[in-house]
mmCIF file of N, CA, C and O in Angstrom:
data_model
loop_
_atom_site.group_PDB
_atom_site.id
_atom_site.type_symbol
_atom_site.label_atom_id
_atom_site.label_comp_id
_atom_site.label_asym_id
_atom_site.label_seq_id
_atom_site.Cartn_x
_atom_site.Cartn_y
_atom_site.Cartn_z
ATOM 1 N N MET A 237 0.783 -1.226 -0.002
ATOM 2 C CA MET A 237 0.014 -0.013 -0.001
ATOM 3 C C MET A 237 0.927 1.180 -0.039
ATOM 4 O O MET A 237 0.516 2.255 -0.591
ATOM 5 N N GLY A 238 2.023 1.338 0.687
ATOM 6 C CA GLY A 238 2.859 2.446 0.847
ATOM 7 C C GLY A 238 3.397 3.044 -0.502
ATOM 8 O O GLY A 238 3.293 4.247 -0.725
ATOM 9 N N LYS A 239 3.723 2.028 -1.473
ATOM 10 C CA LYS A 239 4.183 2.474 -2.666
ATOM 11 C C LYS A 239 3.113 3.189 -3.492
ATOM 12 O O LYS A 239 3.341 4.044 -4.290
ATOM 13 N N ALA A 240 1.919 2.637 -3.292
ATOM 14 C CA ALA A 240 0.729 3.214 -4.014
ATOM 15 C C ALA A 240 0.527 4.575 -3.590
ATOM 16 O O ALA A 240 0.190 5.418 -4.479
ATOM 17 N N ILE A 241 0.826 5.016 -2.429
ATOM 18 C CA ILE A 241 0.616 6.317 -1.878
ATOM 19 C C ILE A 241 1.634 7.323 -2.632
ATOM 20 O O ILE A 241 1.237 8.351 -3.052
ATOM 21 N N ILE A 242 2.873 6.879 -2.697
ATOM 22 C CA ILE A 242 3.913 7.544 -3.363
ATOM 23 C C ILE A 242 3.529 7.765 -4.803
ATOM 24 O O ILE A 242 3.724 8.933 -5.305
ATOM 25 N N LEU A 243 3.018 6.821 -5.419
ATOM 26 C CA LEU A 243 2.556 6.919 -6.821
ATOM 27 C C LEU A 243 1.404 7.889 -6.971
ATOM 28 O O LEU A 243 1.266 8.855 -7.967
ATOM 29 N N GLN A 244 0.547 7.939 -5.996
ATOM 30 C CA GLN A 244 -0.635 8.798 -5.903
ATOM 31 C C GLN A 244 -0.088 10.256 -5.711
ATOM 32 O O GLN A 244 -0.639 11.200 -6.374
ATOM 33 N N PHE A 245 0.839 10.387 -4.902
ATOM 34 C CA PHE A 245 1.429 11.687 -4.576
ATOM 35 C C PHE A 245 2.063 12.330 -5.952
ATOM 36 O O PHE A 245 1.877 13.402 -6.355
ATOM 37 N N THR A 246 2.889 11.384 -6.679
ATOM 38 C CA THR A 246 3.577 11.776 -7.829
ATOM 39 C C THR A 246 2.487 12.077 -8.939
ATOM 40 O O THR A 246 2.758 13.187 -9.581
ATOM 41 N N GLU A 247 1.441 11.395 -8.938
ATOM 42 C CA GLU A 247 0.327 11.753 -9.945
ATOM 43 C C GLU A 247 -0.163 13.180 -9.693
ATOM 44 O O GLU A 247 -0.476 13.959 -10.492
ATOM 45 N N ALA A 248 -0.519 13.441 -8.424
ATOM 46 C CA ALA A 248 -1.107 14.704 -7.974
ATOM 47 C C ALA A 248 -0.076 15.819 -8.208
ATOM 48 O O ALA A 248 -0.509 16.897 -8.663
ATOM 49 N N ILE A 249 1.151 15.567 -7.979
ATOM 50 C CA ILE A 249 2.143 16.586 -8.307
ATOM 51 C C ILE A 249 2.157 16.949 -9.739
ATOM 52 O O ILE A 249 2.280 17.968 -10.082
ATOM 53 N N ASN A 250 2.270 15.890 -10.557
ATOM 54 C CA ASN A 250 2.397 16.051 -12.011
ATOM 55 C C ASN A 250 1.128 16.739 -12.575
ATOM 56 O O ASN A 250 1.150 17.407 -13.667
ATOM 57 N N GLU A 251 0.093 16.528 -11.947
ATOM 58 C CA GLU A 251 -1.229 17.074 -12.419
ATOM 59 C C GLU A 251 -1.338 18.472 -11.837
ATOM 60 O O GLU A 251 -2.463 19.162 -12.170
ATOM 61 N N HIS A 252 -0.534 18.915 -10.915
ATOM 62 C CA HIS A 252 -0.802 20.220 -10.196
ATOM 63 C C HIS A 252 -2.037 20.326 -9.414
ATOM 64 O O HIS A 252 -2.708 21.261 -9.494
ATOM 65 N N ASP A 253 -2.437 19.107 -8.946
ATOM 66 C CA ASP A 253 -3.803 18.937 -8.268
ATOM 67 C C ASP A 253 -3.674 19.286 -6.845
ATOM 68 O O ASP A 253 -3.378 18.344 -6.006
ATOM 69 N N LEU A 254 -3.850 20.406 -6.321
ATOM 70 C CA LEU A 254 -3.687 20.680 -4.993
ATOM 71 C C LEU A 254 -4.676 20.010 -4.107
ATOM 72 O O LEU A 254 -4.523 19.714 -2.973
ATOM 73 N N GLU A 255 -5.984 19.958 -4.695
ATOM 74 C CA GLU A 255 -7.096 19.186 -3.891
ATOM 75 C C GLU A 255 -6.562 17.789 -3.657
ATOM 76 O O GLU A 255 -6.809 17.308 -2.434
ATOM 77 N N LYS A 256 -6.076 17.174 -4.595
ATOM 78 C CA LYS A 256 -5.679 15.706 -4.487
ATOM 79 C C LYS A 256 -4.542 15.622 -3.504
ATOM 80 O O LYS A 256 -4.427 14.732 -2.576
ATOM 81 N N LEU A 257 -3.591 16.479 -3.632
ATOM 82 C CA LEU A 257 -2.500 16.594 -2.647
ATOM 83 C C LEU A 257 -2.856 16.865 -1.160
ATOM 84 O O LEU A 257 -2.453 16.230 -0.227
ATOM 85 N N GLY A 258 -3.944 17.681 -1.048
ATOM 86 C CA GLY A 258 -4.522 17.967 0.255
ATOM 87 C C GLY A 258 -5.229 16.822 0.872
ATOM 88 O O GLY A 258 -5.052 16.444 2.114
ATOM 89 N N ILE A 259 -5.790 15.928 0.104
ATOM 90 C CA ILE A 259 -6.432 14.694 0.551
ATOM 91 C C ILE A 259 -5.392 13.662 1.007
ATOM 92 O O ILE A 259 -5.508 13.028 1.907
ATOM 93 N N LEU A 260 -4.288 13.558 0.279
ATOM 94 C CA LEU A 260 -3.121 12.689 0.619
ATOM 95 C C LEU A 260 -2.431 12.937 1.712
ATOM 96 O O LEU A 260 -1.807 12.150 2.420
ATOM 97 N N MET A 261 -2.339 14.251 2.071
ATOM 98 C CA MET A 261 -1.611 14.795 3.298
ATOM 99 C C MET A 261 -2.347 14.702 4.560
ATOM 100 O O MET A 261 -3.588 14.993 4.557
ATOM 101 N N THR A 262 -1.753 14.433 5.734
ATOM 102 C CA THR A 262 -2.316 14.632 6.997
ATOM 103 C C THR A 262 -2.136 15.973 7.469
ATOM 104 O O THR A 262 -1.247 16.683 6.812
ATOM 105 N N ASP A 263 -2.705 16.461 8.492
ATOM 106 C CA ASP A 263 -2.510 17.834 9.023
ATOM 107 C C ASP A 263 -1.032 17.893 9.566
ATOM 108 O O ASP A 263 -0.379 19.085 9.376
ATOM 109 N N GLY A 264 -0.427 16.771 9.964
ATOM 110 C CA GLY A 264 1.001 16.867 10.429
ATOM 111 C C GLY A 264 1.995 16.457 9.301
ATOM 112 O O GLY A 264 2.981 16.083 9.713
ATOM 113 N N HIS A 265 1.498 16.559 8.142
ATOM 114 C CA HIS A 265 2.458 16.126 7.043
ATOM 115 C C HIS A 265 3.865 16.801 7.176
ATOM 116 O O HIS A 265 3.858 17.925 7.550
ATOM 117 N N GLN A 266 4.781 16.177 6.837
ATOM 118 C CA GLN A 266 6.266 16.593 6.946
ATOM 119 C C GLN A 266 6.928 16.406 5.702
ATOM 120 O O GLN A 266 6.921 15.187 5.177
ATOM 121 N N PHE A 267 7.459 17.311 5.106
ATOM 122 C CA PHE A 267 8.278 17.364 3.813
ATOM 123 C C PHE A 267 9.649 17.653 4.048
ATOM 124 O O PHE A 267 9.940 18.689 4.650
ATOM 125 N N ILE A 268 10.550 16.807 3.585
ATOM 126 C CA ILE A 268 12.045 16.960 3.763
ATOM 127 C C ILE A 268 12.674 17.065 2.330
ATOM 128 O O ILE A 268 12.510 16.061 1.697
ATOM 129 N N ASP A 269 13.287 18.228 1.962
ATOM 130 C CA ASP A 269 13.835 18.327 0.671
ATOM 131 C C ASP A 269 15.343 17.840 0.542
ATOM 132 O O ASP A 269 15.749 17.221 1.617
ATOM 133 N N ALA A 270 15.875 17.780 -0.603
ATOM 134 C CA ALA A 270 17.199 17.375 -0.770
ATOM 135 C C ALA A 270 18.283 18.023 0.098
ATOM 136 O O ALA A 270 19.349 17.462 0.164
ATOM 137 N N HIS A 271 17.969 19.208 0.665
ATOM 138 C CA HIS A 271 18.923 19.881 1.394
ATOM 139 C C HIS A 271 18.628 19.780 2.924
ATOM 140 O O HIS A 271 19.072 20.517 3.733
ATOM 141 N N ASN A 272 17.741 18.789 3.241
ATOM 142 C CA ASN A 272 17.258 18.574 4.651
ATOM 143 C C ASN A 272 16.398 19.774 5.219
ATOM 144 O O ASN A 272 16.339 19.833 6.480
ATOM 145 N N ASN A 273 15.971 20.622 4.349
ATOM 146 C CA ASN A 273 14.960 21.627 4.859
ATOM 147 C C ASN A 273 13.691 20.850 5.118
ATOM 148 O O ASN A 273 13.217 20.095 4.333
ATOM 149 N N ILE A 274 13.007 21.313 6.255
ATOM 150 C CA ILE A 274 11.816 20.620 6.669
ATOM 151 C C ILE A 274 10.582 21.607 6.666
ATOM 152 O O ILE A 274 10.719 22.638 7.065
ATOM 153 N N VAL A 275 9.570 21.233 6.008
ATOM 154 C CA VAL A 275 8.290 21.990 6.075
ATOM 155 C C VAL A 275 7.226 20.968 6.707
ATOM 156 O O VAL A 275 7.112 19.951 6.312
ATOM 157 N N LYS A 276 6.588 21.622 7.830
ATOM 158 C CA LYS A 276 5.645 20.884 8.562
ATOM 159 C C LYS A 276 4.255 21.481 8.378
ATOM 160 O O LYS A 276 4.083 22.671 8.503
ATOM 161 N N GLY A 277 3.303 20.561 8.147
ATOM 162 C CA GLY A 277 1.891 21.013 8.042
ATOM 163 C C GLY A 277 1.291 20.993 6.729
ATOM 164 O O GLY A 277 1.974 21.489 5.725
ATOM 165 N N LYS A 278 0.093 20.549 6.516
ATOM 166 C CA LYS A 278 -0.548 20.444 5.222
ATOM 167 C C LYS A 278 -0.728 21.877 4.617
ATOM 168 O O LYS A 278 -0.417 21.994 3.412
ATOM 169 N N GLU A 279 -1.222 22.890 5.296
ATOM 170 C CA GLU A 279 -1.481 24.185 4.750
ATOM 171 C C GLU A 279 -0.184 24.778 4.240
ATOM 172 O O GLU A 279 -0.127 25.423 3.139
ATOM 173 N N LYS A 280 1.030 24.663 4.977
ATOM 174 C CA LYS A 280 2.129 25.171 4.599
ATOM 175 C C LYS A 280 2.582 24.482 3.163
ATOM 176 O O LYS A 280 3.107 25.200 2.316
ATOM 177 N N MET A 281 2.373 23.168 3.126
ATOM 178 C CA MET A 281 2.789 22.465 1.960
ATOM 179 C C MET A 281 1.951 22.921 0.775
ATOM 180 O O MET A 281 2.426 23.055 -0.344
ATOM 181 N N LEU A 282 0.715 23.029 0.973
ATOM 182 C CA LEU A 282 -0.167 23.421 -0.162
ATOM 183 C C LEU A 282 0.107 24.774 -0.628
ATOM 184 O O LEU A 282 0.197 24.991 -1.806
ATOM 185 N N ASN A 283 0.467 25.799 0.342
ATOM 186 C CA ASN A 283 0.866 27.032 -0.195
ATOM 187 C C ASN A 283 2.196 26.879 -0.824
ATOM 188 O O ASN A 283 2.440 27.707 -1.864
ATOM 189 N N GLY A 284 3.012 26.059 -0.416
ATOM 190 C CA GLY A 284 4.413 25.933 -1.182
ATOM 191 C C GLY A 284 4.195 25.397 -2.422
ATOM 192 O O GLY A 284 4.725 25.914 -3.512
ATOM 193 N N TRP A 285 3.400 24.311 -2.652
ATOM 194 C CA TRP A 285 3.121 23.877 -3.970
ATOM 195 C C TRP A 285 2.524 24.927 -4.890
ATOM 196 O O TRP A 285 2.780 24.956 -6.095
ATOM 197 N N ARG A 286 1.411 25.687 -4.363
ATOM 198 C CA ARG A 286 0.759 26.550 -5.090
ATOM 199 C C ARG A 286 1.796 27.638 -5.616
ATOM 200 O O ARG A 286 1.738 27.931 -6.922
ATOM 201 N N ARG A 287 2.741 28.076 -4.901
ATOM 202 C CA ARG A 287 3.802 29.019 -5.438
ATOM 203 C C ARG A 287 4.757 28.395 -6.308
ATOM 204 O O ARG A 287 5.200 28.929 -7.281
ATOM 205 N N TYR A 288 5.043 27.192 -6.112
ATOM 206 C CA TYR A 288 5.956 26.409 -6.896
ATOM 207 C C TYR A 288 5.473 26.183 -8.321
ATOM 208 O O TYR A 288 6.143 26.362 -9.249
ATOM 209 N N TYR A 289 4.264 25.847 -8.367
ATOM 210 C CA TYR A 289 3.577 25.672 -9.666
ATOM 211 C C TYR A 289 3.378 27.013 -10.440
ATOM 212 O O TYR A 289 3.485 27.091 -11.633
ATOM 213 N N GLU A 290 3.315 28.177 -9.655
ATOM 214 C CA GLU A 290 3.395 29.436 -10.401
ATOM 215 C C GLU A 290 4.749 29.685 -10.891
ATOM 216 O O GLU A 290 4.840 30.229 -12.139
ATOM 217 N N TRP A 291 5.872 29.320 -10.262
ATOM 218 C CA TRP A 291 7.236 29.520 -10.727
ATOM 219 C C TRP A 291 7.516 28.592 -11.899
ATOM 220 O O TRP A 291 8.292 28.977 -12.789
ATOM 221 N N PHE A 292 7.022 27.340 -11.739
ATOM 222 C CA PHE A 292 7.259 26.336 -12.707
ATOM 223 C C PHE A 292 6.148 25.633 -13.282
ATOM 224 O O PHE A 292 5.705 24.660 -12.855
ATOM 225 N N PRO A 293 5.386 26.317 -14.137
ATOM 226 C CA PRO A 293 4.082 25.927 -14.641
ATOM 227 C C PRO A 293 3.947 24.590 -15.325
ATOM 228 O O PRO A 293 3.026 24.012 -15.390
ATOM 229 N N ASP A 294 5.156 24.043 -15.874
ATOM 230 C CA ASP A 294 5.298 22.756 -16.487
ATOM 231 C C ASP A 294 5.937 21.682 -15.629
ATOM 232 O O ASP A 294 6.372 20.627 -16.085
ATOM 233 N N TYR A 295 6.111 22.038 -14.319
ATOM 234 C CA TYR A 295 6.844 21.009 -13.464
ATOM 235 C C TYR A 295 6.217 19.665 -13.331
ATOM 236 O O TYR A 295 5.019 19.506 -13.213
ATOM 237 N N LYS A 296 7.104 18.718 -13.479
ATOM 238 C CA LYS A 296 6.643 17.327 -13.391
ATOM 239 C C LYS A 296 7.815 16.540 -12.810
ATOM 240 O O LYS A 296 8.950 17.069 -12.931
ATOM 241 N N ILE A 297 7.531 15.307 -12.190
ATOM 242 C CA ILE A 297 8.664 14.524 -11.768
ATOM 243 C C ILE A 297 8.473 13.149 -12.353
ATOM 244 O O ILE A 297 7.432 12.702 -12.622
ATOM 245 N N GLU A 298 9.579 12.367 -12.380
ATOM 246 C CA GLU A 298 9.714 11.053 -12.774
ATOM 247 C C GLU A 298 10.355 10.295 -11.549
ATOM 248 O O GLU A 298 11.546 10.596 -11.238
ATOM 249 N N VAL A 299 9.640 9.423 -10.991
ATOM 250 C CA VAL A 299 10.308 8.563 -9.834
ATOM 251 C C VAL A 299 10.816 7.403 -10.428
ATOM 252 O O VAL A 299 10.230 6.678 -11.235
ATOM 253 N N GLU A 300 11.996 7.172 -9.896
ATOM 254 C CA GLU A 300 12.776 5.924 -10.435
ATOM 255 C C GLU A 300 12.796 4.964 -9.279
ATOM 256 O O GLU A 300 12.823 3.595 -9.560
ATOM 257 N N THR A 301 12.825 5.319 -8.039
ATOM 258 C CA THR A 301 13.113 4.296 -6.901
ATOM 259 C C THR A 301 12.185 4.762 -5.769
ATOM 260 O O THR A 301 12.270 5.910 -5.276
ATOM 261 N N ILE A 302 11.540 3.771 -5.073
ATOM 262 C CA ILE A 302 10.741 4.042 -3.901
ATOM 263 C C ILE A 302 11.205 3.046 -2.961
ATOM 264 O O ILE A 302 11.356 1.845 -3.187
ATOM 265 N N LEU A 303 11.596 3.631 -1.643
ATOM 266 C CA LEU A 303 12.023 2.698 -0.523
ATOM 267 C C LEU A 303 11.032 2.778 0.523
ATOM 268 O O LEU A 303 10.473 3.937 0.835
ATOM 269 N N GLN A 304 10.760 1.713 1.259
ATOM 270 C CA GLN A 304 9.854 1.758 2.373
ATOM 271 C C GLN A 304 10.440 0.978 3.484
ATOM 272 O O GLN A 304 11.017 -0.058 3.394
ATOM 273 N N ASP A 305 10.543 1.722 4.768
ATOM 274 C CA ASP A 305 10.993 0.981 5.912
ATOM 275 C C ASP A 305 9.928 1.272 7.021
ATOM 276 O O ASP A 305 9.887 2.496 7.532
ATOM 277 N N ASN A 306 9.204 0.276 7.429
ATOM 278 C CA ASN A 306 8.017 0.571 8.349
ATOM 279 C C ASN A 306 7.111 1.582 7.937
ATOM 280 O O ASN A 306 6.616 1.606 6.875
ATOM 281 N N ASN A 307 6.995 2.619 8.606
ATOM 282 C CA ASN A 307 6.155 3.779 8.298
ATOM 283 C C ASN A 307 6.729 4.791 7.515
ATOM 284 O O ASN A 307 6.150 5.958 7.305
ATOM 285 N N ILE A 308 7.964 4.650 7.106
ATOM 286 C CA ILE A 308 8.769 5.783 6.369
ATOM 287 C C ILE A 308 8.763 5.407 4.890
ATOM 288 O O ILE A 308 9.220 4.358 4.528
ATOM 289 N N LEU A 309 8.254 6.320 4.138
ATOM 290 C CA LEU A 309 8.451 6.190 2.635
ATOM 291 C C LEU A 309 9.275 7.309 2.078
ATOM 292 O O LEU A 309 9.242 8.413 2.659
ATOM 293 N N THR A 310 10.019 6.965 1.100
ATOM 294 C CA THR A 310 10.824 7.940 0.542
ATOM 295 C C THR A 310 11.051 7.600 -0.996
ATOM 296 O O THR A 310 11.047 6.595 -1.472
ATOM 297 N N ARG A 311 10.961 8.832 -1.845
ATOM 298 C CA ARG A 311 11.367 8.647 -3.144
ATOM 299 C C ARG A 311 12.815 9.001 -3.280
ATOM 300 O O ARG A 311 13.235 10.157 -3.057
ATOM 301 N N THR A 312 13.585 7.921 -3.468
ATOM 302 C CA THR A 312 15.064 8.156 -3.390
ATOM 303 C C THR A 312 15.709 8.847 -4.542
ATOM 304 O O THR A 312 16.580 9.660 -4.465
ATOM 305 N N THR A 313 15.130 8.522 -5.602
ATOM 306 C CA THR A 313 15.608 9.135 -6.898
ATOM 307 C C THR A 313 14.510 9.673 -7.727
ATOM 308 O O THR A 313 13.488 8.848 -8.043
ATOM 309 N N PHE A 314 14.453 10.856 -7.980
ATOM 310 C CA PHE A 314 13.466 11.432 -8.904
ATOM 311 C C PHE A 314 14.154 12.493 -9.692
ATOM 312 O O PHE A 314 15.020 13.124 -9.204
ATOM 313 N N ARG A 315 13.506 12.786 -10.918
ATOM 314 C CA ARG A 315 14.117 13.791 -11.646
ATOM 315 C C ARG A 315 13.001 14.844 -12.025
ATOM 316 O O ARG A 315 11.969 14.483 -12.616
ATOM 317 N N PRO A 316 13.253 15.993 -11.588
ATOM 318 C CA PRO A 316 12.244 17.036 -11.916
ATOM 319 C C PRO A 316 12.381 17.463 -13.470
ATOM 320 O O PRO A 316 13.557 17.407 -13.919
ATOM 321 N N ILE A 317 11.303 17.716 -14.069
ATOM 322 C CA ILE A 317 11.274 18.118 -15.423
ATOM 323 C C ILE A 317 10.623 19.549 -15.490
ATOM 324 O O ILE A 317 9.394 19.664 -15.118
ATOM 325 N N ILE A 318 11.454 20.406 -15.828
ATOM 326 C CA ILE A 318 10.903 21.787 -15.834
ATOM 327 C C ILE A 318 11.044 22.354 -17.343
ATOM 328 O O ILE A 318 12.171 22.328 -17.909
ATOM 329 N N LEU A 319 10.025 22.642 -17.968
ATOM 330 C CA LEU A 319 10.036 23.102 -19.377
ATOM 331 C C LEU A 319 9.828 24.587 -19.542
ATOM 332 O O LEU A 319 9.973 24.961 -20.599
ATOM 333 N N ALA A 320 9.201 25.230 -18.494
ATOM 334 C CA ALA A 320 8.972 26.713 -18.665
ATOM 335 C C ALA A 320 8.980 27.373 -17.214
ATOM 336 O O ALA A 320 8.942 26.673 -16.364
ATOM 337 N N GLY A 321 9.026 28.647 -17.244
ATOM 338 C CA GLY A 321 8.886 29.379 -16.107
ATOM 339 C C GLY A 321 10.130 30.343 -15.918
ATOM 340 O O GLY A 321 11.089 30.280 -16.739
ATOM 341 N N PRO A 322 10.168 31.081 -14.831
ATOM 342 C CA PRO A 322 11.192 32.151 -14.636
ATOM 343 C C PRO A 322 12.572 31.590 -14.486
ATOM 344 O O PRO A 322 13.492 32.190 -14.592
ATOM 345 N N PHE A 323 12.677 30.328 -14.080
ATOM 346 C CA PHE A 323 13.932 29.686 -13.788
ATOM 347 C C PHE A 323 14.428 28.702 -14.920
ATOM 348 O O PHE A 323 15.215 27.873 -14.567
ATOM 349 N N ILE A 324 13.893 28.836 -16.008
ATOM 350 C CA ILE A 324 14.080 27.753 -17.118
ATOM 351 C C ILE A 324 15.544 27.554 -17.370
ATOM 352 O O ILE A 324 15.986 26.461 -17.767
ATOM 353 N N ASN A 325 16.359 28.608 -17.303
ATOM 354 C CA ASN A 325 17.818 28.423 -17.723
ATOM 355 C C ASN A 325 18.557 27.911 -16.657
ATOM 356 O O ASN A 325 19.854 27.584 -16.900
ATOM 357 N N LEU A 326 17.993 27.613 -15.469
ATOM 358 C CA LEU A 326 18.865 26.917 -14.384
ATOM 359 C C LEU A 326 18.835 25.485 -14.672
ATOM 360 O O LEU A 326 17.852 24.903 -15.094
ATOM 361 N N ASN A 327 19.947 24.821 -14.334
ATOM 362 C CA ASN A 327 19.979 23.370 -14.616
ATOM 363 C C ASN A 327 19.482 22.505 -13.411
ATOM 364 O O ASN A 327 20.286 21.930 -12.639
ATOM 365 N N PHE A 328 18.273 22.466 -13.177
ATOM 366 C CA PHE A 328 17.627 21.632 -12.029
ATOM 367 C C PHE A 328 17.774 20.169 -12.414
ATOM 368 O O PHE A 328 17.582 19.355 -11.568
ATOM 369 N N ASN A 329 17.787 19.712 -13.713
ATOM 370 C CA ASN A 329 17.778 18.347 -13.991
ATOM 371 C C ASN A 329 19.010 17.627 -13.819
ATOM 372 O O ASN A 329 19.184 16.578 -14.077
ATOM 373 N N LYS A 330 20.067 18.402 -13.173
ATOM 374 C CA LYS A 330 21.288 17.670 -12.908
ATOM 375 C C LYS A 330 21.358 16.903 -11.630
ATOM 376 O O LYS A 330 22.268 16.114 -11.370
ATOM 377 N N TYR A 331 20.332 17.060 -10.734
ATOM 378 C CA TYR A 331 20.251 16.399 -9.527
ATOM 379 C C TYR A 331 19.753 14.951 -9.669
ATOM 380 O O TYR A 331 18.825 14.641 -10.101
#
């Protein structure tokens, strides 16, 4: 079941579907980025996604690996795909 949740999150992210993301998140949702920055809370994350989609209107991700250890799920390797937006000339796809 855990991997299915990651795939549902990926689908919601790629569809820019804030409603679906909100359904998938708990109020205590915690997001940790590649630089170990932590964002806690559903509303903060939804606001963050809203702004991110404004900056990167064509943002999508491709998930390559999913790991699960008890209640912890992680997408260990994913590649952002950015086709348009104010930061288009930055090389985000190198990570």
